[in-house]
Coordinates of C-alpha atoms in Angstrom, one line a residue:
M1 CA 4.4 24.7 -34.8
Q2 CA 8.0 24.4 -35.9
A3 CA 8.1 21.0 -37.5
I4 CA 11.1 18.9 -38.2
Q5 CA 10.4 17.2 -41.5
A6 CA 13.4 14.9 -41.4
K7 CA 11.8 12.8 -38.7
D8 CA 8.8 12.7 -36.4
N9 CA 9.5 10.4 -33.4
S10 CA 6.0 10.6 -31.8
K11 CA 5.0 7.2 -33.3
D12 CA 7.9 5.5 -31.5
L13 CA 6.7 6.6 -28.0
V14 CA 5.0 4.1 -25.6
L15 CA 2.5 6.4 -23.9
T16 CA 1.0 5.5 -20.6
T17 CA -2.2 7.1 -21.7
E18 CA -2.8 7.7 -25.5
L19 CA -3.5 11.3 -26.3
P20 CA -7.2 11.8 -27.2
L21 CA -7.7 12.6 -30.9
F22 CA -9.3 15.9 -30.1
L23 CA -6.2 16.9 -28.1
I24 CA -3.9 16.0 -30.9
A25 CA -6.0 18.0 -33.4
D26 CA -6.0 21.0 -31.1
L27 CA -2.3 20.9 -30.5
L28 CA -1.5 20.6 -34.2
T29 CA -3.6 23.6 -35.0
C30 CA -2.6 25.8 -32.1
P31 CA -0.9 28.9 -33.4
N32 CA 0.8 29.6 -30.1
L33 CA 2.3 26.2 -29.5
P34 CA 5.9 26.5 -28.3
T35 CA 8.4 26.4 -31.2
L36 CA 12.1 25.9 -31.5
P37 CA 14.4 28.4 -33.3
A38 CA 16.4 27.2 -36.2
V39 CA 19.6 26.6 -34.2
A40 CA 17.8 24.3 -31.8
V41 CA 16.3 22.5 -34.8
N42 CA 19.8 22.0 -36.2
V43 CA 21.1 20.7 -32.9
L44 CA 18.3 18.2 -32.7
K45 CA 19.1 17.1 -36.2
V46 CA 22.6 16.4 -35.1
A47 CA 21.4 14.6 -32.0
R48 CA 19.4 12.3 -34.3
T49 CA 22.4 11.2 -36.3
E50 CA 23.9 7.8 -35.6
H51 CA 27.1 9.0 -34.1
P52 CA 26.9 12.7 -33.2
S53 CA 30.1 14.4 -32.1
V54 CA 31.2 17.4 -30.0
N55 CA 32.3 19.2 -33.2
D56 CA 28.9 18.6 -34.9
Y57 CA 27.1 20.0 -31.8
A58 CA 29.4 23.0 -31.6
N59 CA 29.1 23.8 -35.3
A60 CA 25.3 23.9 -35.1
I61 CA 25.3 26.0 -31.9
E62 CA 27.9 28.6 -33.2
R63 CA 25.4 29.7 -35.8
D64 CA 23.7 31.6 -33.0
P65 CA 26.3 33.8 -31.2
A66 CA 24.1 34.6 -28.3
L67 CA 23.4 30.9 -27.6
S68 CA 27.0 30.1 -28.0
M69 CA 27.9 32.6 -25.3
R70 CA 25.3 31.2 -22.9
I71 CA 26.6 27.6 -23.5
I72 CA 30.2 28.8 -22.8
A73 CA 29.0 30.6 -19.6
L74 CA 27.1 27.5 -18.4
A75 CA 30.2 25.4 -18.9
N76 CA 32.3 27.9 -16.9
S77 CA 29.7 28.0 -14.1
A78 CA 30.3 26.4 -10.7
F79 CA 27.7 23.8 -11.6
F80 CA 29.8 22.2 -14.3
S81 CA 33.4 23.5 -13.9
R82 CA 35.6 21.5 -11.6
S83 CA 38.7 23.6 -12.3
H84 CA 39.6 27.3 -12.6
I85 CA 40.4 26.9 -16.3
K86 CA 37.9 28.8 -18.3
V87 CA 36.7 27.6 -21.7
H88 CA 36.4 30.2 -24.5
A89 CA 35.1 28.2 -27.5
C90 CA 31.8 26.5 -28.0
Q91 CA 33.5 23.2 -28.8
E92 CA 35.3 23.2 -25.5
A93 CA 32.1 24.1 -23.7
T94 CA 30.2 21.3 -25.4
A95 CA 33.0 18.8 -24.5
R96 CA 32.8 19.9 -20.8
L97 CA 29.0 19.8 -20.6
G98 CA 28.6 16.5 -22.5
L99 CA 26.2 16.0 -25.4
D100 CA 23.1 15.3 -23.3
T101 CA 23.5 18.3 -21.1
T102 CA 24.3 20.5 -24.1
L103 CA 21.1 19.4 -25.8
A104 CA 19.2 20.1 -22.6
A105 CA 20.8 23.6 -22.3
V106 CA 20.0 24.4 -26.0
M107 CA 16.4 23.4 -25.6
S108 CA 16.0 25.1 -22.3
F109 CA 17.5 28.4 -23.5
S110 CA 15.2 28.2 -26.6
L111 CA 12.1 27.3 -24.7
L112 CA 12.6 29.9 -22.0
Q113 CA 11.6 32.4 -24.6
N114 CA 8.1 30.8 -24.1
R115 CA 8.4 30.2 -20.4
G116 CA 5.3 32.1 -19.3
I117 CA 5.4 31.4 -15.5
D118 CA 8.8 31.2 -13.9
A119 CA 7.6 28.9 -11.1
Q120 CA 7.1 26.1 -13.6
W121 CA 10.6 26.4 -14.9
M122 CA 12.1 26.8 -11.4
R123 CA 10.5 23.5 -10.5
S124 CA 12.1 21.9 -13.6
I125 CA 15.5 23.4 -12.7
I126 CA 15.4 22.1 -9.2
A127 CA 14.2 18.7 -10.4
S128 CA 17.1 18.5 -12.9
L129 CA 19.6 19.2 -10.1
A130 CA 18.0 16.6 -7.8
A131 CA 17.8 14.0 -10.6
R132 CA 21.5 14.6 -11.6
H133 CA 22.6 14.2 -7.9
L134 CA 20.6 11.0 -7.6
A135 CA 21.9 9.6 -10.9
I136 CA 25.5 10.2 -9.8
Q137 CA 24.7 8.1 -6.7
L138 CA 22.6 5.4 -8.4
C139 CA 23.5 5.3 -12.1
P140 CA 26.5 7.6 -12.8
D141 CA 26.7 6.7 -16.5
M142 CA 23.2 8.0 -17.0
A143 CA 23.6 11.4 -15.2
G144 CA 23.5 13.4 -18.5
P145 CA 20.4 11.9 -19.9
V146 CA 18.7 12.0 -16.5
F147 CA 19.5 15.7 -16.1
T148 CA 18.1 16.5 -19.6
A149 CA 14.8 14.6 -19.1
A150 CA 14.3 16.1 -15.6
L151 CA 14.8 19.6 -16.9
L152 CA 12.3 19.0 -19.8
Q153 CA 9.8 16.9 -17.9
D154 CA 7.2 19.7 -17.6
I155 CA 7.3 21.2 -21.1
G156 CA 3.8 19.8 -21.7
I157 CA 2.5 22.4 -19.4
M158 CA 3.6 25.1 -21.9
A159 CA 1.7 23.3 -24.7
L160 CA -1.5 22.9 -22.6
R161 CA -1.3 26.6 -21.6
A162 CA -1.0 27.7 -25.2
T163 CA -3.7 25.4 -26.5
Y164 CA -6.2 25.8 -23.7
P165 CA -5.4 29.2 -22.0
K166 CA -8.7 29.5 -20.1
E167 CA -8.8 26.0 -18.6
S168 CA -5.1 26.0 -17.9
N169 CA -5.1 29.4 -16.2
E170 CA -7.7 28.1 -13.8
L171 CA -6.0 24.8 -13.3
Y172 CA -2.4 26.0 -12.8
A173 CA -3.5 28.9 -10.6
E174 CA -4.3 26.3 -7.9
A175 CA -0.9 26.6 -6.2
A176 CA -2.0 24.3 -3.3
L177 CA -2.2 21.4 -5.7
S178 CA 0.6 18.8 -5.4
H179 CA 2.1 17.8 -8.7
R180 CA 0.3 14.4 -8.5
Q181 CA -3.0 16.2 -7.9
L182 CA -2.2 18.4 -10.9
S183 CA -1.7 15.3 -13.1
E184 CA -5.0 13.9 -11.9
S185 CA -6.8 17.2 -12.7
E186 CA -5.2 17.2 -16.2
Q187 CA -6.4 13.7 -16.8
R188 CA -9.9 14.8 -16.0
L189 CA -9.7 17.9 -18.2
F190 CA -7.6 16.7 -21.2
G191 CA -7.7 12.9 -21.0
C192 CA -4.0 12.7 -20.2
D193 CA -1.4 14.6 -18.2
H194 CA 1.3 17.1 -19.2
S195 CA 4.1 14.4 -19.1
Q196 CA 2.3 12.6 -22.0
V197 CA 1.8 15.9 -23.9
G198 CA 5.4 17.0 -23.3
A199 CA 6.8 13.7 -24.6
W200 CA 4.6 13.9 -27.7
L201 CA 5.6 17.5 -28.3
A202 CA 9.3 16.6 -27.9
A203 CA 9.0 13.7 -30.2
K204 CA 7.2 15.9 -32.8
W205 CA 10.2 18.2 -32.6
G206 CA 12.4 15.2 -33.3
V207 CA 14.2 14.8 -30.0
P208 CA 15.8 11.3 -29.7
T209 CA 13.1 8.8 -28.7
P210 CA 14.9 7.7 -25.4
L211 CA 14.7 11.3 -24.2
A212 CA 11.1 11.7 -25.2
Q213 CA 10.3 8.4 -23.5
R214 CA 11.9 9.5 -20.2
I215 CA 9.8 12.7 -20.3
C216 CA 6.7 10.5 -20.8
D217 CA 7.6 8.2 -17.9
S218 CA 8.7 11.1 -15.5
H219 CA 5.3 11.1 -13.7
N220 CA 4.6 7.4 -13.6
E221 CA 4.6 5.3 -10.5
Y222 CA 8.2 4.6 -9.2
D223 CA 10.0 2.1 -11.3
I224 CA 12.6 0.6 -9.0
T225 CA 13.8 -1.7 -11.8
A226 CA 15.3 1.2 -13.7
A227 CA 17.5 3.6 -11.7
D228 CA 17.5 6.3 -14.4
R229 CA 13.7 6.5 -14.6
L230 CA 13.5 6.4 -10.8
C231 CA 15.9 9.4 -10.4
I232 CA 13.6 11.4 -12.7
Q233 CA 10.4 10.2 -11.0
L234 CA 11.8 11.1 -7.5
S235 CA 13.1 14.5 -8.7
G236 CA 9.6 16.0 -9.1
P237 CA 8.5 15.5 -5.5
I238 CA 11.9 16.8 -4.3
A239 CA 11.4 20.0 -6.3
D240 CA 7.8 20.3 -5.0
A241 CA 9.0 20.1 -1.4
W242 CA 11.8 22.7 -2.1
L243 CA 9.2 25.2 -3.5
S244 CA 6.5 24.4 -1.0
S245 CA 5.2 27.0 1.4
H246 CA 5.5 24.3 4.0
P247 CA 8.8 22.6 3.0
A248 CA 9.3 20.5 6.1
Q249 CA 5.9 18.9 5.8
S250 CA 6.4 18.3 2.1
L251 CA 9.8 16.8 2.8
V252 CA 8.2 14.2 5.0
A253 CA 6.4 12.9 1.9
V254 CA 9.8 12.8 0.1
I255 CA 11.4 10.8 2.9
R256 CA 8.5 8.3 2.8
E257 CA 9.0 8.1 -1.0
F258 CA 12.6 7.3 -0.5
E259 CA 11.7 4.6 2.0
T260 CA 9.9 2.7 -0.7
Y261 CA 13.1 2.3 -2.7
Q262 CA 15.4 -0.4 -1.5
G263 CA 18.5 1.5 -2.5
A264 CA 17.6 4.6 -0.5
H265 CA 20.3 3.8 2.1
A266 CA 22.8 4.9 -0.5
I267 CA 21.2 8.4 -0.8
S268 CA 21.8 11.1 1.7
L269 CA 18.9 13.5 1.6
R270 CA 21.0 16.1 3.5
L271 CA 23.7 16.0 0.8
L272 CA 21.1 16.1 -1.9
L273 CA 19.6 19.3 -0.5
E274 CA 23.0 20.8 0.0
N275 CA 23.9 20.1 -3.6
I276 CA 20.7 21.8 -4.8
Q277 CA 21.4 24.8 -2.6
E278 CA 24.9 25.1 -3.9
Q279 CA 24.2 24.7 -7.6
L280 CA 20.8 26.3 -7.9
P281 CA 21.9 30.0 -8.0
A282 CA 24.4 29.5 -10.8
L283 CA 22.1 27.4 -12.9
A284 CA 19.2 29.8 -12.4
D285 CA 21.4 32.7 -13.3
M286 CA 22.5 31.0 -16.5
L287 CA 18.9 30.6 -17.4
Q288 CA 18.2 34.3 -16.4
M289 CA 15.9 33.4 -13.6
T290 CA 15.8 34.4 -10.0
A291 CA 16.5 31.5 -7.6
P292 CA 14.3 31.2 -4.5
P293 CA 15.8 32.2 -1.1
L294 CA 18.3 29.9 0.4
Q295 CA 17.1 27.6 3.2
D296 CA 18.5 26.3 6.4
N297 CA 18.7 22.6 5.4
E298 CA 19.8 21.3 8.8
S299 CA 16.8 22.9 10.5
L300 CA 14.5 21.9 7.7
L301 CA 15.6 18.2 7.9
A302 CA 15.4 18.3 11.7
E303 CA 11.8 19.6 11.5
A304 CA 10.9 17.1 8.8
Q305 CA 12.3 14.2 10.9
Q306 CA 10.3 15.4 13.9
L307 CA 7.2 15.6 11.8
L308 CA 7.9 12.1 10.4
F309 CA 8.4 10.8 14.0
Q310 CA 5.1 12.3 15.1
Q311 CA 3.3 11.0 12.0
T312 CA 4.8 7.6 12.6
L313 CA 3.5 7.6 16.2
Q314 CA 0.1 8.7 15.0
L315 CA 0.0 6.0 12.3
K316 CA 1.1 3.4 14.8
A317 CA -1.6 4.4 17.3
R318 CA -4.1 4.5 14.5
F319 CA -2.9 1.1 13.3
E320 CA -3.2 -0.4 16.8
T321 CA -6.7 1.1 17.2
Q322 CA -7.7 -0.4 13.9
Q323 CA -6.2 -3.8 14.9
V324 CA -8.2 -3.7 18.1
E325 CA -11.3 -2.8 16.2
L326 CA -10.6 -5.4 13.6
A327 CA -10.1 -8.1 16.3
S328 CA -13.4 -7.0 17.9
L329 CA -15.2 -7.2 14.5
R330 CA -13.7 -10.6 13.9
Q331 CA -14.8 -11.8 17.3
R332 CA -18.2 -10.4 16.7
Q333 CA -18.3 -12.0 13.3
E334 CA -17.3 -15.4 14.8
E335 CA -20.0 -15.0 17.5
L336 CA -22.6 -14.3 14.9
E337 CA -21.5 -17.2 12.7
E338 CA -21.5 -19.4 15.8
R339 CA -25.0 -18.2 16.7
S340 CA -26.2 -18.8 13.2
R341 CA -25.3 -22.5 13.4
T342 CA -26.1 -23.1 17.0
D343 CA -29.3 -24.3 18.7
M344 CA -29.8 -21.7 21.5
L345 CA -31.4 -24.2 24.0
T346 CA -29.0 -27.1 23.8
G347 CA -25.8 -25.4 22.5
L348 CA -25.5 -28.1 19.8
A349 CA -25.6 -27.5 16.1
N350 CA -28.9 -26.4 14.7
R351 CA -30.8 -28.1 11.8
S352 CA -29.6 -25.8 9.0
W353 CA -25.9 -26.3 10.0
L354 CA -26.5 -30.1 10.3
E355 CA -28.0 -30.1 6.8
E356 CA -25.1 -28.1 5.3
Q357 CA -22.5 -30.2 6.9
M358 CA -24.2 -33.4 5.9
H359 CA -24.2 -32.3 2.3
K360 CA -20.5 -31.3 2.3
R361 CA -19.4 -34.5 4.1
F362 CA -21.6 -36.7 1.9
V363 CA -19.9 -35.3 -1.2
L364 CA -16.5 -35.6 0.4
C365 CA -17.1 -39.3 1.2
Q366 CA -18.2 -39.9 -2.4
E367 CA -15.1 -38.2 -3.8
Q368 CA -12.6 -39.9 -1.5
S369 CA -14.4 -43.2 -1.2
R370 CA -14.8 -42.8 2.6
I371 CA -17.6 -43.9 4.9
M372 CA -19.9 -42.1 7.3
S373 CA -22.6 -43.0 9.7
V374 CA -25.6 -41.1 10.9
V375 CA -27.3 -41.6 14.3
F376 CA -30.8 -40.3 14.7
I377 CA -32.1 -40.0 18.3
D378 CA -35.5 -39.3 19.7
L379 CA -36.3 -38.9 23.4
D380 CA -39.0 -41.3 24.4
H381 CA -42.3 -40.1 26.0
F382 CA -41.2 -36.5 25.8
K383 CA -44.7 -35.2 25.4
Q384 CA -45.8 -37.0 28.5
L385 CA -42.8 -35.5 30.4
N386 CA -43.9 -32.0 29.3
D387 CA -47.5 -32.6 30.3
Q388 CA -46.6 -34.0 33.7
Y389 CA -43.8 -31.6 34.7
G390 CA -44.3 -28.6 32.5
H391 CA -42.3 -27.2 29.5
Q392 CA -39.7 -25.6 31.7
M393 CA -38.8 -29.1 33.0
G394 CA -38.8 -30.3 29.4
D395 CA -36.3 -27.6 28.4
N396 CA -34.1 -28.6 31.3
V397 CA -34.1 -32.2 30.1
L398 CA -33.2 -31.1 26.5
Q399 CA -30.3 -28.9 27.8
K400 CA -29.0 -31.7 30.0
F401 CA -29.3 -34.2 27.2
G402 CA -27.5 -31.8 24.8
K403 CA -24.5 -31.6 27.3
T404 CA -24.5 -35.4 27.7
L405 CA -24.5 -36.0 24.0
Q406 CA -21.7 -33.4 23.5
S407 CA -19.6 -35.1 26.1
L408 CA -19.8 -38.5 24.3
I409 CA -18.8 -37.5 20.8
R410 CA -15.2 -37.3 19.6
E411 CA -13.3 -34.6 17.8
G412 CA -14.5 -34.4 14.2
D413 CA -18.0 -35.7 15.0
L414 CA -21.0 -33.3 14.9
A415 CA -24.0 -33.5 17.2
G416 CA -27.0 -31.3 16.7
R417 CA -30.7 -30.8 17.5
W418 CA -32.8 -31.8 14.5
G419 CA -36.0 -30.4 16.0
G420 CA -38.2 -30.8 19.1
E421 CA -36.8 -33.8 21.0
E422 CA -35.0 -35.2 17.9
F423 CA -31.2 -35.2 17.7
L424 CA -28.7 -36.1 14.9
V425 CA -25.1 -37.2 15.2
I426 CA -22.7 -37.3 12.2
L427 CA -19.9 -39.9 12.6
P428 CA -17.3 -39.5 9.9
D429 CA -15.2 -42.6 8.9
E430 CA -17.4 -44.9 11.2
D431 CA -19.3 -47.9 9.9
A432 CA -22.6 -49.1 11.3
Q433 CA -21.0 -51.3 13.9
A434 CA -19.0 -48.5 15.4
A435 CA -22.1 -46.2 15.3
Q436 CA -24.0 -48.9 17.2
V437 CA -21.3 -49.0 19.9
F438 CA -21.6 -45.2 20.2
A439 CA -25.4 -45.5 20.5
K440 CA -25.1 -48.1 23.2
R441 CA -22.9 -45.7 25.2
I442 CA -25.7 -43.1 25.0
A443 CA -28.3 -45.5 26.3
Q444 CA -26.0 -46.7 29.1
R445 CA -25.2 -43.1 30.2
L446 CA -29.0 -42.3 30.3
E447 CA -29.6 -45.4 32.4
K448 CA -27.2 -44.1 35.0
T449 CA -27.6 -40.3 34.7
P450 CA -30.9 -38.5 35.4
M451 CA -31.7 -35.7 33.0
A452 CA -33.5 -33.6 35.6
H453 CA -34.9 -33.6 39.1
N454 CA -38.4 -32.9 40.5
D455 CA -38.5 -32.3 44.2
Q456 CA -35.2 -34.1 44.6
H457 CA -36.6 -37.0 42.6
P458 CA -34.4 -37.9 39.6
I459 CA -36.0 -38.0 36.2
Y460 CA -34.6 -40.5 33.8
V461 CA -35.3 -40.7 30.1
S462 CA -34.7 -43.3 27.4
V463 CA -34.1 -42.9 23.7
S464 CA -35.0 -44.5 20.5
I465 CA -32.0 -44.6 18.1
G466 CA -31.8 -45.2 14.4
I467 CA -28.5 -45.7 12.5
A468 CA -27.7 -45.6 8.8
C469 CA -24.2 -46.0 7.2
L470 CA -23.3 -44.7 3.8
N471 CA -22.0 -48.0 2.6
D472 CA -25.2 -49.9 3.6
G473 CA -27.4 -48.6 0.9
G474 CA -27.4 -46.9 -2.5
F475 CA -28.0 -43.4 -1.1
G476 CA -28.2 -40.7 -3.7
D477 CA -27.7 -37.7 -1.4
A478 CA -27.3 -36.7 2.2
G479 CA -31.1 -36.4 2.6
E480 CA -31.6 -40.0 1.8
L481 CA -29.1 -41.1 4.3
I482 CA -30.7 -39.0 7.1
D483 CA -34.1 -40.4 6.0
A484 CA -32.8 -43.9 6.4
A485 CA -31.6 -43.2 9.9
D486 CA -35.0 -41.5 10.7
K487 CA -36.9 -44.6 9.5
S488 CA -34.8 -46.9 11.6
M489 CA -35.5 -44.7 14.7
Y490 CA -39.2 -44.8 14.0
F491 CA -39.0 -48.6 13.7
I492 CA -37.8 -48.7 17.3
K493 CA -40.5 -46.3 18.5
R494 CA -43.2 -48.5 16.8
T495 CA -41.8 -51.7 18.4
G496 CA -41.5 -50.5 22.0
R497 CA -39.0 -47.6 22.3
G498 CA -35.8 -47.6 24.2
G499 CA -33.7 -49.5 21.6
I500 CA -31.3 -49.3 18.6
A501 CA -32.0 -50.2 15.0
V502 CA -29.5 -50.2 12.1
Y503 CA -30.7 -49.6 8.6
G504 CA -30.5 -52.7 6.5
E505 CA -30.2 -55.2 9.4
R506 CA -32.7 -58.0 9.8
G507 CA -36.1 -56.6 10.7
A508 CA -35.1 -52.9 10.3
P509 CA -36.0 -50.7 7.4
G510 CA -33.9 -51.4 4.3
A511 CA -33.4 -55.0 5.2
P512 CA -33.5 -57.4 2.3
N513 CA -36.7 -59.4 2.0

């Protein structure tokens, strides 16, 4: 490899993916790695100086008469000449091209000696035209550096081809691969893609670090914070679309890429394509390459817009279908969750949901110094009712009582079936006195409302109710509070049924001796 001993800029690069050590070793020992002729090395040395001038560039280039003539021809081409005045000296040509474009031209002319496959270089040429046009619209002061980086963004492919000919021939023969798919395949094969290799190689040659860094970043995700990098990153997909066997379809992807950039309204894709079409033959000729056939850009864009419209409709229809499916799944999920916490017979909360809610609300009351009461209810003589009228009648009574209980609670309360004929009601922010008022309403409703009928004869039931309030005892957890209400309910059952007992009151469980 032609080394530049004065400076190696590779250590100044910020690589997205560090080159694996085996790859660096293979690149450094590859006998066929692309090299730069002496004149290109001298131009790079000039570019590295603190304040390079047109004269410095011209003096270095003039040591190679053939290169000088190509630089003059490029400056006189339609691509760079805005007047009919021809330049005849290398200094005048360099002044017209600008230092960045001159550097790009020198390196391109030099590297084309190693070009291998023209398709790769044609992509770079088209990308450089696209990048320059975008830069003129978005960051005109950076048009030169952007053009240079875009033109050199794929030089890493040359290095990989030279170092790993067998693997590379198989990889780069897959013409159907998009450039992003190509980068992914390179990552799997080599541990990095060709933009990282190209940046490293350019830095090893001693190109200015900003240029090497732009090569490095050329294939990254779009950076909308830096217009110059964005122009280079967008240029590759544009070149891919131009060279695609299905350009309209590929152009749809480009249009979508543009839509992701908030400044895309300032870019006319039609003018960009026209600019490439106008400038490509001259630039390809200067680089002694054959430009691809001209295209009908109007028809191409019209076809792309139609495809985009169709894809948008398909995406919209697919999105709407997915939304319907998602809504159905959510509804199903809600139904399953509801079923998982509901007692199927009464429609009230089941025991597991009551226990979970009791635990959460108990902790909340402790954290926020709030109160809560629990009402434990048992239907009196329910076994006798089942024995006398049958279990179907018993189920009817439980269902009716569940509806009655649900109608008596307020929003925020939770009523559930604890098991069998036992029910539990959680009353947040209610003391024992308020809970007792609620319990009396239950008893009064049951006195007036039959829970079932047998041959037109009403069946009434009574209940035994136990109440426990959080601030009426030193309860350590929710289970202890429920247990206190349960004990109060059993106290009523043992003393005659059909009554209400409050934990801690005279005669009830928990009362002081």
